[in-house]
XYZ file of C-alpha atoms in Angstrom:
648
model
C 16.786 18.223 -26.962
C 17.623 21.969 -27.334
C 21.036 22.563 -28.901
C 23.228 25.323 -27.400
C 22.940 28.657 -29.149
C 25.918 30.682 -30.385
C 25.556 33.373 -27.744
C 28.422 35.544 -26.615
C 27.540 36.353 -23.022
C 27.941 34.185 -19.975
C 25.180 32.031 -18.520
C 22.487 33.524 -16.347
C 22.727 32.622 -12.698
C 19.200 33.579 -11.587
C 16.449 34.947 -13.744
C 12.963 35.446 -12.493
C 10.480 35.664 -9.718
C 7.280 33.724 -9.836
C 3.797 33.424 -8.571
C 1.821 30.215 -8.253
C -1.850 30.608 -9.145
C -4.490 27.882 -9.144
C -6.912 28.084 -12.089
C -10.057 28.766 -10.114
C -12.509 31.460 -9.103
C -11.553 31.823 -5.424
C -9.222 34.789 -4.901
C -7.984 33.990 -1.396
C -4.631 35.676 -0.593
C -1.447 33.671 -0.253
C -1.455 31.435 2.821
C 1.669 32.283 4.907
C 1.729 28.743 6.334
C 2.517 27.403 2.878
C -0.516 25.124 2.559
C -1.980 24.601 -0.892
C -5.675 23.681 -0.722
C -7.435 23.422 -4.069
C -9.387 26.417 -5.255
C -6.965 29.052 -4.058
C -4.759 31.422 -5.978
C -1.171 31.532 -4.769
C 0.994 34.535 -5.658
C 4.523 35.534 -4.842
C 6.069 38.603 -6.427
C 9.832 39.132 -6.721
C 11.493 41.782 -8.862
C 14.454 40.837 -11.084
C 17.257 42.847 -12.644
C 19.443 41.717 -15.546
C 22.923 43.014 -16.293
C 23.150 42.666 -20.070
C 26.926 42.801 -20.454
C 27.831 39.952 -18.118
C 24.487 38.106 -17.936
C 24.235 38.616 -14.179
C 20.684 38.537 -12.804
C 19.475 39.226 -9.280
C 15.949 38.230 -8.269
C 14.468 39.274 -4.928
C 16.635 37.569 -2.341
C 20.382 38.205 -2.073
C 22.692 35.765 -3.806
C 23.637 32.762 -1.638
C 26.992 32.627 0.116
C 29.754 31.904 -2.334
C 28.060 33.739 -5.205
C 24.992 33.118 -7.308
C 24.584 29.537 -8.477
C 24.611 28.962 -12.206
C 21.403 27.769 -13.850
C 19.116 28.190 -10.861
C 16.202 30.564 -10.636
C 14.213 30.410 -7.417
C 10.594 31.475 -7.111
C 8.335 31.474 -4.092
C 11.521 30.964 -2.080
C 11.874 27.668 -4.018
C 8.864 26.337 -2.134
C 6.287 25.789 -4.873
C 8.118 26.037 -8.183
C 11.618 26.540 -9.523
C 12.800 27.910 -12.854
C 16.118 26.710 -14.260
C 18.092 28.396 -17.049
C 20.733 27.383 -19.574
C 22.401 28.707 -22.732
C 21.899 32.334 -21.711
C 23.494 35.402 -23.226
C 23.258 38.086 -25.900
C 23.128 37.230 -29.576
C 25.339 39.897 -31.137
C 23.808 39.365 -34.576
C 20.247 40.187 -33.526
C 20.838 42.142 -30.333
C 18.485 39.836 -28.481
C 19.140 38.472 -25.020
C 18.080 34.793 -24.906
C 17.869 32.035 -22.319
C 16.396 28.520 -22.161
C 14.071 28.209 -19.157
C 12.446 25.125 -17.598
C 9.781 25.012 -14.891
C 10.114 22.490 -12.048
C 7.162 21.492 -9.872
C 8.224 21.375 -6.207
C 4.799 20.337 -4.930
C 3.637 16.857 -3.984
C 0.703 17.417 -6.371
C 0.581 17.400 -10.138
C 0.732 20.838 -11.725
C -0.877 21.942 -14.968
C -4.057 19.870 -14.672
C -7.390 20.407 -12.876
C -8.273 16.707 -12.700
C -5.032 14.709 -13.021
C -5.746 13.859 -16.682
C -6.590 16.976 -18.687
C -3.423 18.933 -19.503
C -3.902 22.680 -19.132
C -0.193 23.309 -18.660
C 1.719 26.154 -17.060
C 1.943 29.740 -18.261
C 4.666 32.089 -17.090
C 3.403 35.631 -17.611
C 4.910 39.092 -17.118
C 3.415 41.139 -14.335
C 5.951 43.953 -14.767
C 7.226 44.303 -18.326
C 10.994 44.484 -18.947
C 12.101 48.039 -18.210
C 15.549 49.631 -18.635
C 17.084 50.535 -15.270
C 20.513 51.561 -16.613
C 20.913 53.157 -20.001
C 18.034 54.088 -22.248
C 15.807 52.268 -24.685
C 12.724 50.071 -24.758
C 13.190 46.408 -23.795
C 10.486 44.043 -25.086
C 9.673 40.348 -24.939
C 10.561 39.203 -28.447
C 8.987 35.759 -28.756
C 6.075 35.368 -26.335
C 3.680 32.517 -27.087
C 0.755 34.911 -26.726
C -0.883 37.525 -24.552
C -3.589 36.982 -21.978
C -5.533 38.542 -19.150
C -4.130 37.371 -15.840
C -3.907 40.350 -13.506
C -4.694 42.822 -16.297
C -5.227 42.875 -20.060
C -2.468 42.142 -22.585
C 0.194 40.349 -20.553
C 2.713 38.333 -22.644
C 3.392 34.765 -21.521
C 5.422 31.632 -22.269
C 3.482 28.363 -22.347
C 4.588 25.000 -20.945
C 1.765 22.691 -22.123
C 2.505 19.405 -20.322
C 1.335 18.162 -16.918
C 4.199 18.480 -14.432
C 4.531 15.543 -12.070
C 5.624 16.175 -8.458
C 9.305 17.223 -8.554
C 9.196 16.978 -12.358
C 10.557 19.555 -14.804
C 9.182 20.809 -18.103
C 10.916 20.773 -21.454
C 12.955 23.981 -21.967
C 11.467 27.057 -23.640
C 13.625 29.827 -25.090
C 12.865 33.321 -23.828
C 14.119 36.198 -26.007
C 14.281 39.884 -25.129
C 14.902 42.657 -27.665
C 17.482 44.855 -25.930
C 18.726 48.102 -27.564
C 22.483 48.771 -27.448
C 21.952 51.634 -25.030
C 20.470 49.411 -22.308
C 22.985 47.912 -19.904
C 20.511 46.736 -17.272
C 16.802 45.967 -17.145
C 14.300 44.490 -14.744
C 11.005 42.608 -14.863
C 8.659 40.454 -12.799
C 7.051 37.194 -13.879
C 4.275 35.107 -12.352
C 3.470 31.438 -12.852
C -0.145 30.556 -13.601
C -1.256 26.924 -13.374
C -4.063 24.611 -12.308
C -3.798 22.100 -9.480
C -6.002 18.995 -9.175
C -9.228 19.821 -7.361
C -9.493 16.460 -5.602
C -6.764 17.043 -3.037
C -8.573 15.283 -0.189
C -9.356 11.616 0.195
C -10.314 11.347 -3.485
C -6.723 11.621 -4.671
C -3.586 10.147 -3.146
C 0.043 10.641 -4.124
C 2.931 8.588 -2.789
C 5.443 10.465 -0.675
C 8.455 9.043 1.151
C 10.113 10.310 4.297
C 13.801 9.976 5.254
C 13.233 6.859 7.353
C 12.635 4.983 4.108
C 15.930 3.409 3.010
C 16.225 4.261 -0.688
C 19.771 3.081 -1.315
C 18.995 -0.630 -1.199
C 19.679 -2.849 -4.232
C 21.055 -0.143 -6.568
C 22.285 -1.681 -9.823
C 23.295 1.256 -12.054
C 24.243 4.935 -11.827
C 24.357 7.767 -14.358
C 24.230 11.535 -14.156
C 24.956 14.855 -15.780
C 26.810 16.473 -12.866
C 27.629 15.905 -9.177
C 24.255 17.508 -8.390
C 22.193 15.517 -10.872
C 22.619 11.743 -10.508
C 20.137 8.937 -11.231
C 20.258 5.515 -9.558
C 18.160 2.506 -10.600
C 17.734 -0.859 -8.958
C 15.530 -3.785 -8.057
C 11.747 -3.591 -7.625
C 11.503 -0.696 -10.087
C 13.351 1.659 -7.788
C 14.638 4.939 -9.251
C 16.331 7.624 -7.153
C 17.641 11.084 -7.908
C 20.459 12.955 -6.175
C 20.367 16.779 -6.287
C 23.669 17.394 -4.545
C 22.202 17.305 -1.052
C 19.954 14.261 -0.765
C 18.512 11.255 -2.587
C 14.783 11.269 -3.334
C 12.566 8.528 -4.742
C 11.053 8.888 -8.211
C 7.920 7.109 -9.400
C 8.998 4.661 -12.103
C 5.601 3.129 -12.820
C 7.040 -0.390 -12.749
C 8.000 -3.041 -10.248
C 10.452 -4.720 -12.611
C 14.107 -4.845 -11.661
C 16.080 -2.074 -13.368
C 19.695 -2.886 -14.267
C 20.852 -0.069 -16.548
C 20.544 3.724 -16.832
C 22.000 6.193 -19.342
C 21.033 9.522 -20.900
C 21.998 12.511 -22.988
C 20.766 15.183 -20.549
C 18.639 15.465 -17.420
C 15.602 15.760 -19.723
C 16.480 12.611 -21.675
C 17.304 9.640 -19.417
C 16.646 5.946 -20.107
C 16.401 2.937 -17.778
C 16.143 -0.745 -18.749
C 15.491 -3.968 -16.880
C 13.511 -7.162 -16.530
C 10.362 -8.060 -18.507
C 11.668 -6.076 -21.471
C 11.264 -2.825 -19.554
C 12.492 0.356 -21.252
C 11.693 3.670 -19.520
C 12.408 7.256 -20.542
C 12.509 10.303 -18.266
C 11.730 13.617 -19.987
C 12.599 15.818 -17.019
C 9.038 15.510 -15.756
C 8.027 11.849 -15.507
C 9.159 8.324 -16.391
C 7.282 6.787 -19.321
C 7.425 3.203 -20.580
C 8.730 2.872 -24.152
C 8.909 -0.915 -24.600
C 7.645 -4.112 -22.985
C 6.413 -5.992 -21.185
C 8.035 -9.065 -22.760
C 8.083 -12.246 -20.679
C 11.482 -13.859 -20.090
C 13.348 -10.875 -21.562
C 16.068 -9.376 -19.368
C 17.647 -6.058 -20.415
C 20.871 -5.336 -18.573
C 22.429 -2.107 -19.857
C 22.245 0.563 -22.535
C 24.449 3.131 -24.239
C 23.869 5.710 -26.939
C 25.324 8.074 -29.478
C 23.064 10.998 -30.350
C 19.530 9.733 -30.987
C 20.729 6.146 -31.523
C 20.477 3.822 -28.528
C 21.659 0.262 -28.018
C 20.479 -2.142 -25.287
C 22.239 -5.377 -24.338
C 20.555 -8.269 -22.556
C 19.153 -11.734 -23.147
C 15.937 -13.658 -23.612
C 15.177 -17.118 -22.262
C 13.416 -19.721 -24.392
C 11.107 -22.551 -23.341
C 14.137 -24.728 -22.550
C 15.567 -22.083 -20.188
C 18.417 -21.308 -22.585
C 19.532 -17.688 -22.690
C 19.903 -16.041 -26.097
C 21.998 -12.901 -26.309
C 19.997 -9.877 -27.395
C 20.906 -6.429 -28.717
C 18.154 -3.870 -29.337
C 18.696 -0.679 -31.331
C 16.675 2.501 -31.740
C 17.571 5.268 -34.186
C 14.813 7.644 -33.045
C 15.407 8.134 -29.332
C 13.564 5.001 -28.229
C 10.342 5.493 -30.201
C 10.854 2.206 -32.095
C 13.325 -0.664 -31.733
C 14.935 -3.290 -33.922
C 16.500 -6.473 -32.544
C 19.688 -8.387 -33.304
C 19.717 -12.174 -32.909
C 22.807 -12.833 -35.003
C 24.911 -15.963 -34.642
C 27.475 -14.090 -32.576
C 24.890 -12.590 -30.270
C 22.751 -15.691 -29.727
C 23.591 -19.103 -28.253
C 23.245 -20.002 -24.595
C 24.644 -16.707 -23.382
C 23.815 -13.512 -21.568
C 24.937 -10.010 -22.539
C 25.520 -7.551 -19.693
C 27.603 -4.604 -20.890
C 27.733 -2.290 -23.900
C 29.750 0.787 -24.863
C 31.154 2.571 -27.906
C 34.608 3.715 -28.980
C 35.736 6.917 -30.665
C 36.310 4.952 -33.858
C 32.624 4.086 -34.077
C 32.844 0.481 -32.886
C 30.439 -1.057 -30.376
C 31.691 -3.477 -27.711
C 29.418 -5.888 -25.815
C 30.424 -8.106 -22.893
C 28.743 -11.061 -21.230
C 29.051 -14.767 -20.537
C 28.607 -18.050 -22.417
C 27.162 -21.092 -20.659
C 28.490 -24.655 -21.153
C 31.495 -24.157 -23.421
C 33.470 -27.061 -24.864
C 35.785 -27.275 -21.839
C 32.804 -27.475 -19.498
C 33.211 -23.969 -18.075
C 31.078 -20.880 -18.439
C 33.267 -18.371 -20.241
C 33.535 -14.658 -20.883
C 32.133 -13.186 -24.100
C 33.308 -10.067 -25.944
C 31.481 -9.025 -29.116
C 32.369 -6.171 -31.460
C 30.420 -4.419 -34.203
C 31.684 -1.845 -36.698
C 28.377 -1.278 -38.493
C 26.176 0.019 -35.715
C 25.044 -3.391 -34.516
C 23.926 -4.916 -37.822
C 26.438 -7.734 -37.303
C 28.811 -8.848 -34.564
C 32.135 -10.662 -34.359
C 33.526 -12.629 -31.435
C 36.723 -11.237 -29.947
C 39.266 -13.671 -28.576
C 39.499 -13.945 -24.800
C 42.694 -15.643 -23.612
C 41.740 -19.184 -22.567
C 42.219 -20.384 -19.015
C 40.744 -23.321 -17.038
C 38.201 -21.377 -15.013
C 34.679 -20.050 -15.277
C 34.708 -16.399 -16.313
C 32.026 -13.741 -16.656
C 32.321 -10.165 -17.952
C 29.541 -7.921 -16.669
C 30.273 -4.298 -17.501
C 32.395 -2.425 -20.003
C 33.536 1.200 -20.291
C 35.452 3.024 -23.026
C 37.120 6.356 -23.671
C 38.639 6.930 -27.067
C 39.994 3.544 -28.166
C 40.731 2.403 -24.609
C 38.227 -0.188 -23.353
C 37.967 -1.838 -19.913
C 35.744 -4.862 -19.165
C 35.220 -6.237 -15.645
C 33.615 -9.313 -14.107
C 34.616 -12.402 -12.167
C 36.472 -15.712 -12.551
C 36.455 -18.855 -10.464
C 39.531 -19.415 -8.334
C 40.626 -22.660 -6.713
C 42.801 -20.633 -4.341
C 39.872 -18.942 -2.638
C 37.305 -21.610 -3.569
C 35.058 -18.958 -5.069
C 35.079 -16.043 -7.487
C 37.603 -13.232 -7.739
C 37.802 -10.084 -9.839
C 38.466 -10.464 -13.566
C 39.507 -7.523 -15.770
C 40.292 -7.232 -19.479
C 41.759 -4.191 -21.230
C 42.017 -3.115 -24.865
C 43.949 -0.185 -26.310
C 42.735 -0.577 -29.914
C 38.998 -0.197 -29.681
C 38.264 -3.747 -28.567
C 40.143 -5.621 -31.304
C 42.762 -7.190 -29.021
C 42.597 -7.733 -25.272
C 44.997 -8.329 -22.409
C 44.224 -9.928 -19.063
C 44.864 -7.587 -16.125
C 46.200 -8.911 -12.817
C 45.328 -7.376 -9.461
C 44.338 -8.055 -5.911
C 40.603 -7.690 -6.335
C 37.369 -7.940 -4.392
C 35.391 -11.139 -4.837
C 33.794 -9.959 -8.074
C 33.579 -6.769 -10.130
C 30.121 -5.561 -11.146
C 30.713 -2.019 -12.409
C 33.359 0.120 -14.115
C 33.739 3.805 -15.006
C 36.644 6.138 -15.654
C 37.474 9.778 -16.191
C 40.462 8.868 -18.376
C 42.333 5.705 -19.482
C 44.688 6.169 -16.523
C 41.900 6.834 -13.977
C 39.434 3.930 -13.969
C 37.299 2.741 -11.042
C 35.835 -0.770 -10.727
C 33.489 -1.872 -7.930
C 32.267 -5.130 -6.459
C 31.633 -6.971 -3.184
C 34.093 -5.786 -0.584
C 35.140 -2.503 -2.099
C 36.638 -0.529 -4.945
C 39.629 -0.859 -7.287
C 41.350 2.024 -9.062
C 43.540 1.810 -12.174
C 46.178 4.557 -12.536
C 47.649 3.583 -15.897
C 50.154 1.104 -14.483
C 48.095 -1.193 -12.264
C 45.078 -1.694 -9.996
C 44.971 -0.669 -6.342
C 42.341 -1.674 -3.802
C 40.634 1.339 -2.223
C 37.942 -0.416 -0.140
C 35.804 2.422 1.232
C 33.253 -0.159 2.381
C 33.343 -3.070 4.786
C 34.282 -6.640 4.005
C 30.674 -7.642 3.349
C 29.570 -4.539 1.453
C 28.365 -5.229 -2.082
C 28.932 -2.411 -4.556
C 27.193 -2.930 -7.891
C 27.373 0.416 -9.687
C 29.815 3.256 -10.274
C 29.646 6.555 -12.156
C 31.485 9.844 -11.967
C 31.169 13.377 -13.272
C 34.927 13.978 -13.287
C 38.165 12.664 -11.866
C 37.344 14.487 -8.652
C 33.807 13.179 -8.059
C 32.864 9.493 -8.307
C 29.776 7.727 -6.911
C 29.488 4.029 -6.015
C 26.340 2.265 -4.816
C 24.977 -1.187 -4.115
C 23.114 -3.211 -1.515
C 22.007 -2.323 1.989
C 21.833 1.466 1.633
C 25.477 1.412 0.567
C 26.575 4.670 -1.056
C 30.122 5.966 -1.317
C 31.379 9.156 -2.904
C 34.946 10.070 -3.842
C 35.685 13.778 -3.789
C 39.177 14.958 -4.678
C 40.690 11.548 -4.020
C 39.028 10.756 -0.673
C 36.077 8.369 -0.320
C 33.249 9.065 2.109
C 30.862 6.244 2.938
C 27.200 6.356 3.822
C 27.321 3.523 6.349
C 25.063 0.514 6.370
C 22.214 1.300 8.725
C 20.813 -2.173 9.293
C 18.344 -4.312 7.396
C 15.332 -2.133 8.118
C 11.713 -2.802 7.298
C 9.782 0.453 7.662
C 6.113 0.856 8.435
C 4.537 4.296 8.727
C 1.926 3.899 11.457
C 0.660 7.420 12.212
C 0.584 10.889 10.665
C -0.747 14.258 11.807
C -0.195 17.834 10.752
C -1.471 21.278 9.929
C -0.796 21.803 6.224
C 1.573 20.047 3.838
C 4.613 21.754 5.368
C 3.812 20.937 8.995
C 3.301 17.185 8.987
C 4.577 14.688 11.551
C 4.847 10.961 10.832
C 5.800 7.942 12.936
C 7.953 5.299 11.226
C 8.022 1.862 12.851
C 11.285 0.074 12.100
C 12.604 -3.443 12.684
C 16.384 -3.735 12.951
C 17.752 -7.231 12.371
C 21.078 -6.224 13.891
C 19.523 -5.898 17.372
C 16.405 -8.041 16.738
C 14.089 -5.304 17.894
C 11.329 -3.037 16.699
C 11.711 0.680 17.236
C 10.313 3.940 15.935
C 11.521 7.244 14.526
C 9.574 10.497 14.432
C 9.652 12.563 11.228
C 8.705 16.167 10.455
C 7.922 17.608 7.057
C 8.727 21.269 6.395
C 9.023 23.283 3.200
C 12.555 21.891 2.826
C 11.351 18.264 2.961
C 11.305 15.470 5.538
C 13.691 15.432 8.505
C 14.051 13.034 11.442
C 13.266 14.998 14.613
C 13.498 12.046 17.005
C 15.908 9.309 15.863
C 15.116 5.624 15.807
C 15.112 4.046 19.259
C 15.071 0.286 19.807
C 12.206 -1.191 21.856
C 10.225 2.070 21.640
C 7.062 1.814 19.561
C 5.125 5.042 18.981
C 1.606 4.458 17.697
C -0.478 7.642 17.783
C 0.098 11.365 17.212
C -2.083 14.471 17.603
C -1.519 18.192 17.923
C -3.358 21.349 18.815
C -2.371 23.272 15.711
C -0.860 25.942 17.987
C 2.532 24.336 18.497
C 1.794 21.442 20.876
C 2.219 17.885 19.569
C 1.564 14.729 21.640
C 2.655 11.188 20.745
C 1.506 7.982 22.439
C 3.174 4.574 22.477
C 4.997 2.058 24.632
C 8.468 0.801 25.463
C 9.600 -2.745 26.205
C 11.526 -3.020 29.483
C 14.021 -5.885 29.233
C 14.552 -5.865 33.007
C 10.898 -6.531 33.829
C 9.953 -8.283 30.603
C 6.883 -6.031 30.334
C 5.674 -3.050 28.350
C 5.404 0.510 29.684
C 3.052 3.161 28.347
C 4.837 6.243 26.975
C 3.586 9.774 26.224
C 5.840 12.307 24.451
C 5.125 16.021 24.224
C 6.610 18.861 22.205
C 5.521 22.366 23.085
C 7.900 24.013 20.647
C 11.195 23.577 22.491
C 11.835 19.867 21.928
C 10.471 16.464 22.885
C 10.066 15.392 26.500
C 8.754 12.118 27.907
C 5.972 13.366 30.169
C 4.447 10.061 31.274
C 5.685 6.508 31.626
C 3.222 4.008 33.110
C 5.509 1.458 34.697
C 5.402 -2.274 35.162
C 1.835 -3.296 34.304
C 2.138 -4.110 30.603
C 0.467 -0.887 29.492
C 0.447 0.035 25.797
C -0.830 3.439 24.617
C -2.035 3.063 21.023
C -4.008 6.205 20.116
C -4.263 9.856 21.118
C -6.782 12.594 20.303
C -7.893 15.922 21.719
C -10.728 18.410 21.342
C -8.620 21.558 21.116
C -10.081 22.861 24.384
C -7.441 21.372 26.648
C -8.823 17.831 26.838
C -6.701 14.992 25.478
C -7.611 11.299 25.474
C -5.244 8.340 25.116
C -6.458 4.790 24.507
C -4.649 1.488 24.683
C -4.568 -1.771 26.604
C -2.906 -3.396 29.604
C -2.085 -6.993 30.531
């Protein structure tokens, strides 16, 4: 992790232009269609100017509406690669202008490797050296990693040695420029030089998801660094990332259920779950740190600096659950385990947090207590987890579970569920402490059925979520907010500030509170997606057909997707009873899709042909009433098109 530098100037908004170059011998010019076949050199040149006094930088394109964004540097129009900056400004002691820069791979291919295994890395080199454009004096690159011959001899460069996964980011590198006092503005141009895997055809496949995939199913935990940088983890090894505009799937490398996520920065994020799974994201890829361990279930984690704690449980041969706390003092490289008397027994631990006084608080549930009920558990440690003490939970004749816990300062909130004879089921259960978890009071409120997550921006602004909706604590009591429906099941909540809070759960359920108002991403049906056909001319001109079954209407249907440089979009929305099966295009703007539609009035299928000549989709043919199904389409590019299928 790079610590902030004591620099006096403001952060840089945009810094550099870039060029993408494959490490190869072919010198084919940049392809304007945006395709990236192996063995080609891709170059994009954009000039940059830097205003030294205020740290303002302009690179190529005009600043976006609303002003330049902080910490974003776009290259190749943001199509192939993106540079991001932080901690930028002038060091008055040395006179150097410094900035931390990361490289993000925007391709669907690995970057920085010719074969997917050998790491050759990425080099960002200077095509045009820094030159004063206002004032006088010589500006130089102060700390280049070396010089090389790229487009000419002796070009300084910064090296990023790791392989960059698709959509992954490198570790930051600090760029320093020696800037004389007389220079108030300077400009330069940088290129990016990297290798792409040669086997881009059928020898190498990378998973890519379109928007018809429903990523927001079974989310169990949320964490982020800002409203535009949020991670969600859930069942089946699912990890998603939100960039402020959309959620995209990340490759976790595991199919284990993930129940907890936490980090120190976007380059240092951890996820834990079943089978003893511990993952770490370094800004580039998710790597497994611990596991697999059979019958070990890790439920949450929290950290302070490089020290991390994980709470969970492990089942023995008799199916008894033993509470488990794992600790790492070196950022997850190695772990020690706590099986103390307080943390063991037939119990499960689900939540962990820390207070400003240095205490750790763990919550969970104990099975088969003396009164015959399962009961809530609160543990507290004042020595970093070496030992734990049980905290008293006010007794009552009901089963109680505490799942998650959150703290700010010495204020601690724990949420879960308790059995209720009144509703013949479970209702929300909340405990609160104002002294770092030493003493606790039972909160009363009209709650959803259970509470599975809690987060707050302050002790008088706390949000708890569960089946049926959301509760908010304002310092005096809890109020039901309920942005979801009666059957919606929220499981996770996290916010970046009092003004922006995210909640997520089952069935694509995602809600976001902005400045006090919740907006809901509605439940879109229990969909099972199958991609049945794909065709395109280049990576940024693909079409795909997604076949979808909707349990709400008991019908199959299809959606048509289009991939551009900005990602996947749905160009023909899902339609019940329409099943598209084949797709082909001329490469000159005409795309033809074949399929069939079920006619409920006749009880038979009708063949369907769709055509797009550049101005939208039209249904050109419908073969009526004879049970016709068009399954495949292909043409020869000379005006002849064939469609094959079957008829009853």
